[in-house]
mmCIF file of C-alpha atoms in Angstrom:
data_model
loop_
_atom_site.group_PDB
_atom_site.id
_atom_site.type_symbol
_atom_site.label_atom_id
_atom_site.label_comp_id
_atom_site.label_asym_id
_atom_site.label_seq_id
_atom_site.Cartn_x
_atom_site.Cartn_y
_atom_site.Cartn_z
ATOM 1 C CA MET A 1 -32.934 -9.369 17.745
ATOM 2 C CA MET A 2 -29.301 -8.676 18.728
ATOM 3 C CA ARG A 3 -27.828 -5.582 20.372
ATOM 4 C CA ILE A 4 -24.395 -4.455 21.615
ATOM 5 C CA SER A 5 -23.552 -4.709 25.329
ATOM 6 C CA TYR A 6 -20.688 -2.819 27.003
ATOM 7 C CA ASN A 7 -21.002 -4.764 30.164
ATOM 8 C CA LYS A 8 -17.431 -6.082 29.559
ATOM 9 C CA LEU A 9 -16.226 -2.479 29.460
ATOM 10 C CA TRP A 10 -17.871 -1.598 32.943
ATOM 11 C CA LYS A 11 -16.468 -4.804 34.538
ATOM 12 C CA MET A 12 -12.956 -3.823 33.193
ATOM 13 C CA LEU A 13 -13.238 -0.382 34.640
ATOM 14 C CA ILE A 14 -14.114 -2.039 37.965
ATOM 15 C CA ASP A 15 -11.150 -4.363 37.735
ATOM 16 C CA LYS A 16 -8.960 -1.539 36.998
ATOM 17 C CA ASP A 17 -10.462 0.663 39.748
ATOM 18 C CA MET A 18 -11.360 3.359 37.140
ATOM 19 C CA THR A 19 -14.357 5.539 36.957
ATOM 20 C CA LYS A 20 -16.239 6.414 33.744
ATOM 21 C CA MET A 21 -15.147 9.958 34.059
ATOM 22 C CA GLU A 22 -11.670 8.940 34.530
ATOM 23 C CA LEU A 23 -11.884 6.904 31.358
ATOM 24 C CA LYS A 24 -13.405 9.887 29.622
ATOM 25 C CA ASP A 25 -10.455 12.046 30.476
ATOM 26 C CA ALA A 26 -7.742 9.458 29.769
ATOM 27 C CA ALA A 27 -9.246 8.432 26.465
ATOM 28 C CA GLY A 28 -9.985 12.016 25.408
ATOM 29 C CA ILE A 29 -13.705 11.210 24.621
ATOM 30 C CA SER A 30 -16.744 13.220 25.408
ATOM 31 C CA ALA A 31 -19.267 12.835 28.177
ATOM 32 C CA ALA A 32 -21.904 12.308 25.529
ATOM 33 C CA SER A 33 -19.896 9.212 24.286
ATOM 34 C CA ILE A 34 -19.788 7.947 27.923
ATOM 35 C CA ALA A 35 -23.524 8.384 28.243
ATOM 36 C CA LYS A 36 -24.213 6.628 24.908
ATOM 37 C CA LEU A 37 -22.064 3.663 26.028
ATOM 38 C CA GLY A 38 -24.021 3.620 29.245
ATOM 39 C CA LYS A 39 -27.325 3.318 27.258
ATOM 40 C CA GLY A 40 -25.831 0.761 24.845
ATOM 41 C CA GLY A 41 -26.054 3.347 22.135
ATOM 42 C CA ASN A 42 -24.201 3.741 18.912
ATOM 43 C CA ILE A 43 -20.617 4.798 19.132
ATOM 44 C CA THR A 44 -18.027 5.543 16.454
ATOM 45 C CA THR A 45 -15.129 3.209 15.924
ATOM 46 C CA ASP A 46 -12.898 6.122 16.652
ATOM 47 C CA VAL A 47 -14.293 6.332 20.198
ATOM 48 C CA LEU A 48 -13.949 2.505 20.587
ATOM 49 C CA LEU A 49 -10.283 2.615 19.509
ATOM 50 C CA LYS A 50 -9.474 5.407 21.879
ATOM 51 C CA ILE A 51 -10.932 3.275 24.779
ATOM 52 C CA CYS A 52 -9.034 0.276 23.687
ATOM 53 C CA GLU A 53 -5.717 2.195 23.353
ATOM 54 C CA THR A 54 -6.244 3.743 26.802
ATOM 55 C CA LEU A 55 -7.184 0.395 28.449
ATOM 56 C CA ASP A 56 -4.539 -1.661 26.365
ATOM 57 C CA CYS A 57 -7.138 -4.111 25.299
ATOM 58 C CA LYS A 58 -9.063 -5.283 22.073
ATOM 59 C CA VAL A 59 -12.495 -4.282 21.042
ATOM 60 C CA GLU A 60 -13.971 -7.686 21.915
ATOM 61 C CA ASP A 61 -12.647 -7.078 25.378
ATOM 62 C CA ILE A 62 -15.127 -4.214 25.982
ATOM 63 C CA MET A 63 -18.222 -5.120 23.925
ATOM 64 C CA GLU A 64 -20.252 -8.130 22.730
ATOM 65 C CA THR A 65 -23.420 -8.871 21.045
ATOM 66 C CA VAL A 66 -26.289 -10.123 23.174
ATOM 67 C CA GLU A 67 -29.816 -11.273 22.475
ATOM 68 C CA ASP A 68 -32.260 -8.336 23.157
ATOM 69 C CA LYS A 69 -34.912 -10.334 24.929
ATOM 70 C CA GLY A 70 -37.141 -7.350 25.613
ATOM 71 C CA LYS A 71 -37.566 -6.641 21.894
ATOM 72 C CA ALA A 72 -37.739 -10.259 20.990
ATOM 73 C CA GLN A 73 -40.765 -10.658 23.376
ATOM 74 C CA LYS A 74 -42.643 -7.612 21.765
ATOM 75 C CA THR A 75 -42.057 -9.106 18.341
ATOM 76 C CA ASP A 76 -43.386 -12.478 19.387
ATOM 77 C CA ALA A 77 -46.623 -10.767 20.784
ATOM 78 C CA ASN A 78 -47.395 -9.196 17.327
#
């Protein structure tokens, strides 16, 4: 099973010496959206676009699909 990973976003913030809260304020997004991103949750495309505009990047620069090994193992066990 695949899932979305925002690890690219967190690495970009480190490279830009920017905190999650600074991103929240600069992009005009909510703390709840930052929390969802931190948990790999579902985010609207509006939020993703605001982040991309703020960081001057493309959506593929901040997210990717990855194999969810934890869920795959549970499925194999059934």
